[in-house]
Coordinates of C-alpha atoms and ligand atoms in Angstrom, one line a residue:
M1 CA 0.0 0.0 0.0
K2 CA 2.8 2.3 0.8
S3 CA 4.3 2.2 -2.7
A4 CA 0.8 2.8 -4.2
F5 CA 0.6 5.9 -2.0
W6 CA 3.9 7.2 -3.2
A7 CA 3.0 6.5 -6.8
L8 CA -0.1 8.6 -6.3
I9 CA 1.8 11.4 -4.8
L10 CA 4.4 11.4 -7.5
M11 CA 2.4 10.5 -10.5
G12 CA 1.4 12.9 -13.2
S13 CA 3.3 16.1 -13.6
G14 CA 2.3 17.4 -17.0
I15 CA 0.5 20.7 -17.4
T16 CA -2.9 18.9 -17.7
A17 CA -2.4 17.1 -14.4
F18 CA -1.5 20.4 -12.7
A19 CA -4.8 21.9 -13.9
Q20 CA -6.8 19.1 -12.3
R21 CA -7.7 19.0 -8.7
N22 CA -5.9 16.2 -6.8
C23 CA -6.3 15.5 -3.1
A24 CA -4.1 13.0 -1.3
T25 CA -6.3 12.6 1.8
D26 CA -7.8 9.2 0.9
A27 CA -4.3 7.8 0.0
Y28 CA -2.9 9.3 3.2
Y29 CA -5.6 7.7 5.3
R30 CA -5.3 4.3 3.7
T31 CA -1.5 4.4 4.4
H32 CA -1.9 5.4 8.0
R33 CA -5.2 3.7 8.9
S34 CA -3.5 1.5 11.5
Q35 CA -2.5 4.5 13.5
Y36 CA -6.1 5.8 13.8
A37 CA -8.0 5.2 17.0
E38 CA -11.6 4.1 17.2
M39 CA -12.6 6.6 19.9
P40 CA -11.2 9.9 21.2
V41 CA -8.5 9.5 23.8
E42 CA -8.8 11.2 27.2
R43 CA -8.9 14.9 26.9
D44 CA -6.5 15.8 29.7
G45 CA -9.0 17.8 31.8
V46 CA -10.6 19.5 28.9
E47 CA -14.2 19.3 30.1
A48 CA -16.7 18.2 27.5
R49 CA -19.7 20.3 26.8
D50 CA -22.5 19.7 24.3
T51 CA -23.2 22.0 21.4
V52 CA -26.2 24.3 21.8
P53 CA -28.4 23.4 18.8
N54 CA -27.2 25.2 15.7
E55 CA -24.8 27.4 17.7
I56 CA -22.0 29.0 15.7
I57 CA -18.9 26.9 16.3
I58 CA -15.7 28.9 15.9
I59 CA -12.4 27.0 15.2
P60 CA -9.1 28.7 16.0
V61 CA -6.5 28.2 13.3
V62 CA -2.7 28.5 13.2
V63 CA -1.1 28.7 9.8
H64 CA 2.5 27.4 9.5
V65 CA 4.0 29.1 6.4
L66 CA 7.1 27.0 5.5
F67 CA 9.1 28.8 2.8
H68 CA 12.1 28.0 0.9
N69 CA 12.0 31.0 -1.4
E70 CA 10.3 34.3 -1.5
A71 CA 7.4 33.1 -3.5
Q72 CA 6.4 30.7 -0.7
M73 CA 6.6 33.5 2.0
L74 CA 2.9 34.3 1.9
S75 CA 1.8 37.7 3.2
D76 CA -0.5 38.0 6.2
A77 CA -3.1 39.4 3.8
Q78 CA -3.0 36.3 1.7
V79 CA -3.3 34.1 4.8
R80 CA -6.3 36.2 6.0
S81 CA -7.9 35.9 2.6
Q82 CA -8.0 32.2 3.1
I83 CA -9.7 32.4 6.5
D84 CA -12.3 34.8 4.9
A85 CA -12.9 32.3 2.1
L86 CA -13.4 29.5 4.6
N87 CA -15.9 31.6 6.5
R88 CA -17.8 32.5 3.3
D89 CA -17.9 28.9 2.1
F90 CA -18.9 27.2 5.4
R91 CA -21.5 29.9 6.1
R92 CA -22.9 29.8 2.6
M93 CA -22.1 33.4 2.2
N94 CA -20.1 32.7 -0.9
D95 CA -20.8 35.0 -3.9
D96 CA -21.5 32.1 -6.1
A97 CA -24.1 30.4 -3.9
A98 CA -26.7 31.4 -6.5
S99 CA -24.8 29.1 -9.0
T100 CA -26.0 26.0 -7.2
P101 CA -28.5 24.3 -9.6
E102 CA -32.1 25.0 -8.4
V103 CA -32.8 21.3 -7.8
F104 CA -30.0 21.2 -5.2
R105 CA -30.6 24.6 -3.6
S106 CA -32.8 23.3 -0.8
R107 CA -30.1 20.9 0.2
A108 CA -27.4 23.6 0.5
A109 CA -26.5 24.4 4.0
D110 CA -25.0 27.1 6.2
T111 CA -22.9 24.8 8.4
R112 CA -22.6 27.5 11.1
I113 CA -18.9 26.6 11.5
M114 CA -16.4 29.5 11.4
F115 CA -12.7 30.0 11.6
C116 CA -10.5 32.6 13.3
L117 CA -6.7 33.1 13.4
A118 CA -5.4 32.3 16.8
Q119 CA -4.6 35.3 19.0
V120 CA -2.9 33.3 21.8
D121 CA -0.1 30.9 21.2
P122 CA 0.4 27.7 23.2
A123 CA 2.6 29.5 25.7
G124 CA -0.1 32.2 26.3
R125 CA 1.7 34.9 24.3
P126 CA -0.1 37.1 21.7
T127 CA 0.2 35.8 18.2
K128 CA -1.2 36.6 14.7
G129 CA -2.0 32.9 14.3
I130 CA 0.6 32.9 11.5
V131 CA 4.0 31.3 11.9
R132 CA 6.7 31.7 9.2
R133 CA 9.6 29.3 9.1
Y134 CA 12.4 29.1 6.6
T135 CA 12.9 25.5 5.5
D136 CA 15.9 24.0 3.7
R137 CA 13.4 21.6 2.1
E138 CA 12.8 22.4 -1.5
Y139 CA 9.6 20.6 -1.3
F140 CA 7.8 18.2 1.0
L141 CA 6.3 14.8 0.2
G142 CA 3.0 13.5 1.6
D143 CA 5.0 12.0 4.6
D144 CA 4.2 14.6 7.2
G145 CA 7.7 16.1 7.2
M146 CA 6.2 19.6 7.3
K147 CA 4.6 18.8 10.7
F148 CA 7.9 18.4 12.6
S149 CA 10.7 21.0 13.2
A150 CA 13.2 18.1 13.1
S151 CA 12.4 17.4 9.5
G152 CA 12.4 21.0 8.1
G153 CA 8.8 21.7 9.1
N154 CA 7.2 23.2 12.2
D155 CA 5.7 21.3 15.2
A156 CA 1.9 21.4 15.6
W157 CA 0.3 23.6 18.2
D158 CA -2.0 21.7 20.6
T159 CA -4.2 20.0 18.1
R160 CA -7.1 19.9 20.6
K161 CA -7.3 23.7 20.5
Y162 CA -5.9 24.7 17.2
L163 CA -6.6 23.6 13.7
N164 CA -3.1 23.4 12.3
I165 CA -2.7 24.3 8.6
W166 CA 0.8 23.8 7.1
V167 CA 1.3 25.7 3.9
C168 CA 4.4 24.6 1.9
S169 CA 5.6 23.4 -1.4
M170 CA 4.6 19.8 -2.1
L171 CA 6.1 17.7 -4.8
G172 CA 3.8 16.2 -7.4
R173 CA 0.2 17.1 -8.4
S174 CA -1.5 16.9 -5.0
L175 CA -2.9 20.2 -3.9
G176 CA -3.1 19.1 -0.3
Y177 CA -4.2 16.5 2.2
A178 CA -5.9 16.3 5.5
S179 CA -5.9 14.0 8.5
F180 CA -9.3 12.6 9.3
P181 CA -10.4 12.8 12.9
G182 CA -8.7 10.1 15.0
G183 CA -5.2 10.2 13.8
P184 CA -2.0 10.8 15.8
A185 CA -2.3 14.1 17.7
D186 CA 1.0 15.5 16.5
K187 CA 0.0 15.0 12.9
D188 CA -3.5 16.3 13.1
G189 CA -4.4 19.1 10.7
I190 CA -4.2 19.9 7.0
V191 CA -1.5 20.6 4.5
I192 CA -2.0 22.9 1.5
N193 CA 0.3 23.7 -1.4
Y194 CA 1.5 27.3 -1.1
D195 CA 0.2 28.3 -4.6
V196 CA -3.4 27.3 -4.0
F197 CA -3.8 29.0 -0.5
G198 CA -5.9 32.1 -0.1
T199 CA -7.6 34.2 -2.8
I200 CA -4.9 36.8 -3.4
G201 CA -1.2 36.6 -4.2
N202 CA 0.5 34.4 -6.8
L203 CA -2.0 31.6 -7.2
R204 CA -2.3 28.7 -9.6
E205 CA -5.3 28.6 -11.9
P206 CA -7.9 27.2 -11.6
F207 CA -7.4 27.1 -7.8
T208 CA -7.6 30.8 -6.9
M209 CA -10.7 30.9 -4.6
G210 CA -9.3 29.1 -1.6
R211 CA -11.4 26.0 -2.1
T212 CA -8.6 23.5 -1.8
T213 CA -8.6 24.6 1.9
T214 CA -12.4 24.4 2.2
H215 CA -12.2 20.9 0.8
E216 CA -9.4 19.8 3.1
V217 CA -10.9 21.4 6.2
A218 CA -14.1 19.4 5.5
H219 CA -12.0 16.2 5.4
W220 CA -10.5 17.2 8.8
L221 CA -14.2 17.5 9.9
G222 CA -14.8 14.0 8.8
L223 CA -16.3 14.4 5.3
K224 CA -15.3 11.9 2.6
H225 CA -15.1 12.6 -1.1
I226 CA -18.6 12.8 -2.6
W227 CA -18.1 9.6 -4.6
G228 CA -16.8 7.8 -1.5
D229 CA -13.5 7.0 -3.2
E230 CA -15.1 4.0 -4.8
T231 CA -16.8 3.4 -8.1
C232 CA -20.4 4.4 -7.5
G233 CA -19.5 4.6 -3.8
S234 CA -21.2 6.4 -0.9
D235 CA -19.8 9.2 1.2
D236 CA -22.1 8.1 4.1
V237 CA -24.2 11.3 3.7
D238 CA -27.9 10.9 2.8
D239 CA -28.5 14.0 0.7
T240 CA -25.5 13.8 -1.6
P241 CA -26.3 11.7 -4.8
R242 CA -24.4 8.5 -5.5
Q243 CA -21.7 9.3 -7.9
L244 CA -19.7 7.2 -10.3
S245 CA -16.4 8.9 -9.6
Y246 CA -14.8 12.3 -9.3
N247 CA -15.3 15.2 -11.8
Y248 CA -12.5 17.4 -13.0
Y249 CA -12.8 21.0 -14.4
C250 CA -16.4 22.0 -14.6
P251 CA -18.9 19.7 -16.2
S252 CA -22.2 21.1 -17.6
F253 CA -25.2 20.5 -15.5
P254 CA -26.7 17.9 -15.3
H255 CA -24.0 15.4 -15.5
T256 CA -25.5 11.9 -15.2
T257 CA -23.9 8.5 -15.3
Q258 CA -25.0 4.9 -14.8
C259 CA -24.8 5.5 -11.0
S260 CA -27.1 8.4 -11.0
Q261 CA -30.4 7.8 -9.1
E262 CA -31.8 11.2 -10.0
S263 CA -32.0 13.1 -13.3
S264 CA -30.0 15.9 -11.6
G265 CA -27.0 13.5 -11.7
D266 CA -23.7 14.4 -10.0
M267 CA -23.5 17.1 -7.4
F268 CA -20.2 18.2 -8.9
M269 CA -20.6 21.7 -7.4
N270 CA -20.1 20.2 -4.0
Y271 CA -16.9 21.2 -2.2
M272 CA -16.0 17.5 -1.9
D273 CA -15.8 16.8 -5.6
F274 CA -12.6 17.5 -7.6
T275 CA -13.9 20.3 -9.8
N276 CA -12.3 23.7 -10.2
D277 CA -12.7 26.3 -7.5
A278 CA -15.1 28.4 -9.6
C279 CA -17.3 25.3 -10.1
M280 CA -17.8 24.5 -6.4
N281 CA -20.3 26.3 -4.2
M282 CA -22.0 24.1 -1.6
F283 CA -22.1 21.7 1.3
T284 CA -25.3 19.9 2.0
H285 CA -27.4 19.6 5.2
G286 CA -26.3 16.0 5.5
Q287 CA -22.6 17.1 5.3
K288 CA -23.3 19.8 7.9
K289 CA -24.8 17.3 10.3
K290 CA -21.8 14.9 9.9
M291 CA -19.3 17.7 10.5
R292 CA -21.1 19.1 13.5
G293 CA -21.5 15.6 14.9
L294 CA -17.8 15.7 15.6
F295 CA -18.3 18.4 18.3
A296 CA -20.7 16.3 20.4
P297 CA -19.4 15.2 23.8
G298 CA -17.0 12.3 23.4
A299 CA -16.5 13.1 19.7
W300 CA -13.2 14.0 18.2
R301 CA -13.5 17.8 17.8
N302 CA -15.4 18.4 21.1
S303 CA -12.4 20.1 22.7
F304 CA -12.7 23.0 20.3
L305 CA -15.9 24.1 22.0
R306 CA -13.6 25.0 24.9
S307 CA -10.8 26.5 22.9
Y308 CA -10.5 30.3 23.6
V309 CA -7.3 31.0 21.8
C310 CA -8.9 33.5 19.5
D311 CA -9.6 35.8 22.4
S312 CA -6.7 38.2 22.4
S313 CA -7.6 39.5 25.9
L314 CA -6.3 36.1 27.3
A315 CA -2.8 36.7 25.9
S316 CA -0.1 38.1 28.0
G317 CA 3.6 39.0 27.6
A318 CA 5.3 39.9 24.3
P319 CA 4.8 38.1 21.1
I320 CA 7.7 36.4 19.5
P321 CA 8.9 38.9 16.9
D322 CA 8.5 37.8 13.3
D323 CA 12.2 38.2 12.4
T324 CA 13.3 35.6 15.0
L325 CA 10.9 33.2 13.5
V326 CA 12.6 33.5 10.2
A327 CA 15.9 31.6 10.2
A328 CA 17.1 33.0 6.9
K329 CA 15.6 35.5 4.6
P330 CA 16.4 34.8 1.0
A331 CA 18.4 37.7 -0.5
G332 CA 17.5 38.1 -4.2
N333 CA 16.0 35.6 -6.4
V334 CA 16.1 34.2 -9.9
K335 CA 13.6 34.7 -12.7
A336 CA 13.0 31.8 -15.1
Y337 CA 10.9 32.5 -18.2
P338 CA 8.9 31.5 -20.1
N339 CA 7.4 29.1 -17.7
P340 CA 5.8 26.8 -19.0
V341 CA 8.7 26.4 -21.5
T342 CA 9.0 24.8 -24.9
D343 CA 12.5 25.2 -26.2
F344 CA 14.6 27.6 -24.1
C345 CA 14.3 28.9 -20.5
V346 CA 16.0 32.1 -19.7
L347 CA 17.4 32.6 -16.2
E348 CA 18.0 36.1 -14.9
P349 CA 18.7 37.6 -11.4
D350 CA 15.7 39.2 -9.7
G351 CA 17.3 41.4 -7.0
D352 CA 20.8 40.9 -5.7
Y353 CA 21.3 37.3 -6.7
K354 CA 24.5 36.7 -8.6
L355 CA 24.3 34.0 -11.3
E356 CA 28.0 34.0 -12.2
G357 CA 29.9 31.1 -10.6
Q358 CA 26.8 29.2 -9.5
I359 CA 26.3 25.6 -10.5
L360 CA 23.0 25.0 -12.3
R361 CA 21.5 21.6 -12.0
L362 CA 18.4 20.5 -13.9
Y363 CA 16.4 17.6 -12.3
N364 CA 13.3 15.9 -13.6
A365 CA 10.3 15.3 -11.3
T366 CA 11.7 12.0 -10.0
G367 CA 14.9 13.7 -8.9
I368 CA 17.2 12.5 -11.7
L369 CA 19.9 14.9 -12.8
I370 CA 19.4 15.8 -16.4
R371 CA 22.0 18.6 -16.9
Q372 CA 24.7 20.4 -14.9
V373 CA 26.6 23.5 -15.9
V374 CA 28.7 26.2 -14.2
L375 CA 27.3 29.6 -15.0
T376 CA 29.8 32.2 -16.3
S377 CA 27.6 35.2 -16.9
G378 CA 24.7 37.1 -15.4
K379 CA 22.1 35.6 -17.7
Y380 CA 21.8 32.0 -18.9
T381 CA 19.7 30.4 -21.6
L382 CA 18.9 26.8 -20.7
P383 CA 18.0 24.6 -23.6
M384 CA 15.0 22.4 -22.9
R385 CA 14.1 21.3 -26.5
G386 CA 13.7 17.6 -26.8
L387 CA 13.1 16.9 -23.1
T388 CA 10.0 14.9 -22.1
P389 CA 7.1 17.2 -21.2
G390 CA 6.5 17.4 -17.5
T391 CA 7.8 19.1 -14.4
Y392 CA 11.5 19.9 -13.9
F393 CA 13.4 21.6 -11.1
I394 CA 16.3 24.0 -11.7
K395 CA 18.5 24.1 -8.7
L396 CA 21.0 26.9 -8.5
G397 CA 23.9 27.4 -6.0
E398 CA 24.4 26.0 -2.6
H399 CA 23.5 26.9 1.0
A400 CA 22.4 30.6 1.3
N401 CA 22.7 30.9 -2.5
K402 CA 20.5 27.9 -3.2
R403 CA 17.4 28.6 -5.2
V404 CA 15.0 26.1 -6.7
I405 CA 12.6 26.9 -9.5
R406 CA 9.9 24.5 -10.7
I407 CA 9.3 24.7 -14.4
L408 CA 6.9 23.0 -16.7
K409 CA 8.1 21.7 -20.0
L410 CA 5.4 21.5 -22.7
Ligands
ZN501 ZN1 -10.1 15.4 -0.8

């Protein structure tokens, strides 16, 4: 099973694959299933309480921004844009709610679940709920490396009180993955590729509306993919139609298959399908019920009802200044264009970076060295003609001068 998981993470790196949604949550769960507990463990004195019917549940969030280059150092505004998008989607205050086909509109739900950036860190200090860490990892795999400081990531904050979101560069076509409820506490949370996080900044089409995170947070709240990850499978939710499989891009409505039990066909505009951000716009009442069920006494997310870390009045002392969180700020960068590339890719300094004297190495997506050259001028034209289409990585320099650029060969 493990090898199948890696194959899934690594497979597909052409331009087409990058334009299709891909989520590694199911593969991650299948790989780690043995570590998942049946029932919540003792809550260490966090007293359970029941939800008041339909109360607004607010989930404190910490976002760990792991950056290897400047492009991955997302701004506070970009992080906040993602929290805003989550709140719109979960509260059905999204602008495109009206795009839900009429036949499904009565099933669309305001989940009454909301999100806030934490204002108190685990030591009781004030925080913005955003942690930035330089990482020497050029990219992470789906192996939870980003969740531990020891492996170039950042340790989780108490996963009973904070929804941990790690934003980093991930190898392959997966946009992100989540841990379902019940996994190991130190790995609980979601991982999102840096170029699909938020609604502003340098985002990858067609994932510019923050819905990768909406989708992964819903997994974290126990929802399965709408086709149940099986042919004609069930997601254990009553009001989502049975679906043959996932849908990519944005089908035209209705999209029916041999599994369809209703003429309205697939609910491909559900956040738990694989369609483009602009195509998704709803959770159902059944999905709402399933997610909110996790907050019942004795259920996995109940401890969040007693998490007050978004209340800044409870913080004391001085915050950890941002610049001590950043181990190394990249000085200058390198531009590579055009990207995607067909025949030649031009490399030029962007800022103070000096290309002269650096070693350039070109790797394919599986890490095999394709070309190596010592640069002798301030601009270099890298021949790419004849190479197999797909993802490549240009690695320049070493240590503080190391820069890695992902390029797509058409
Ligand atoms: Zn998913």
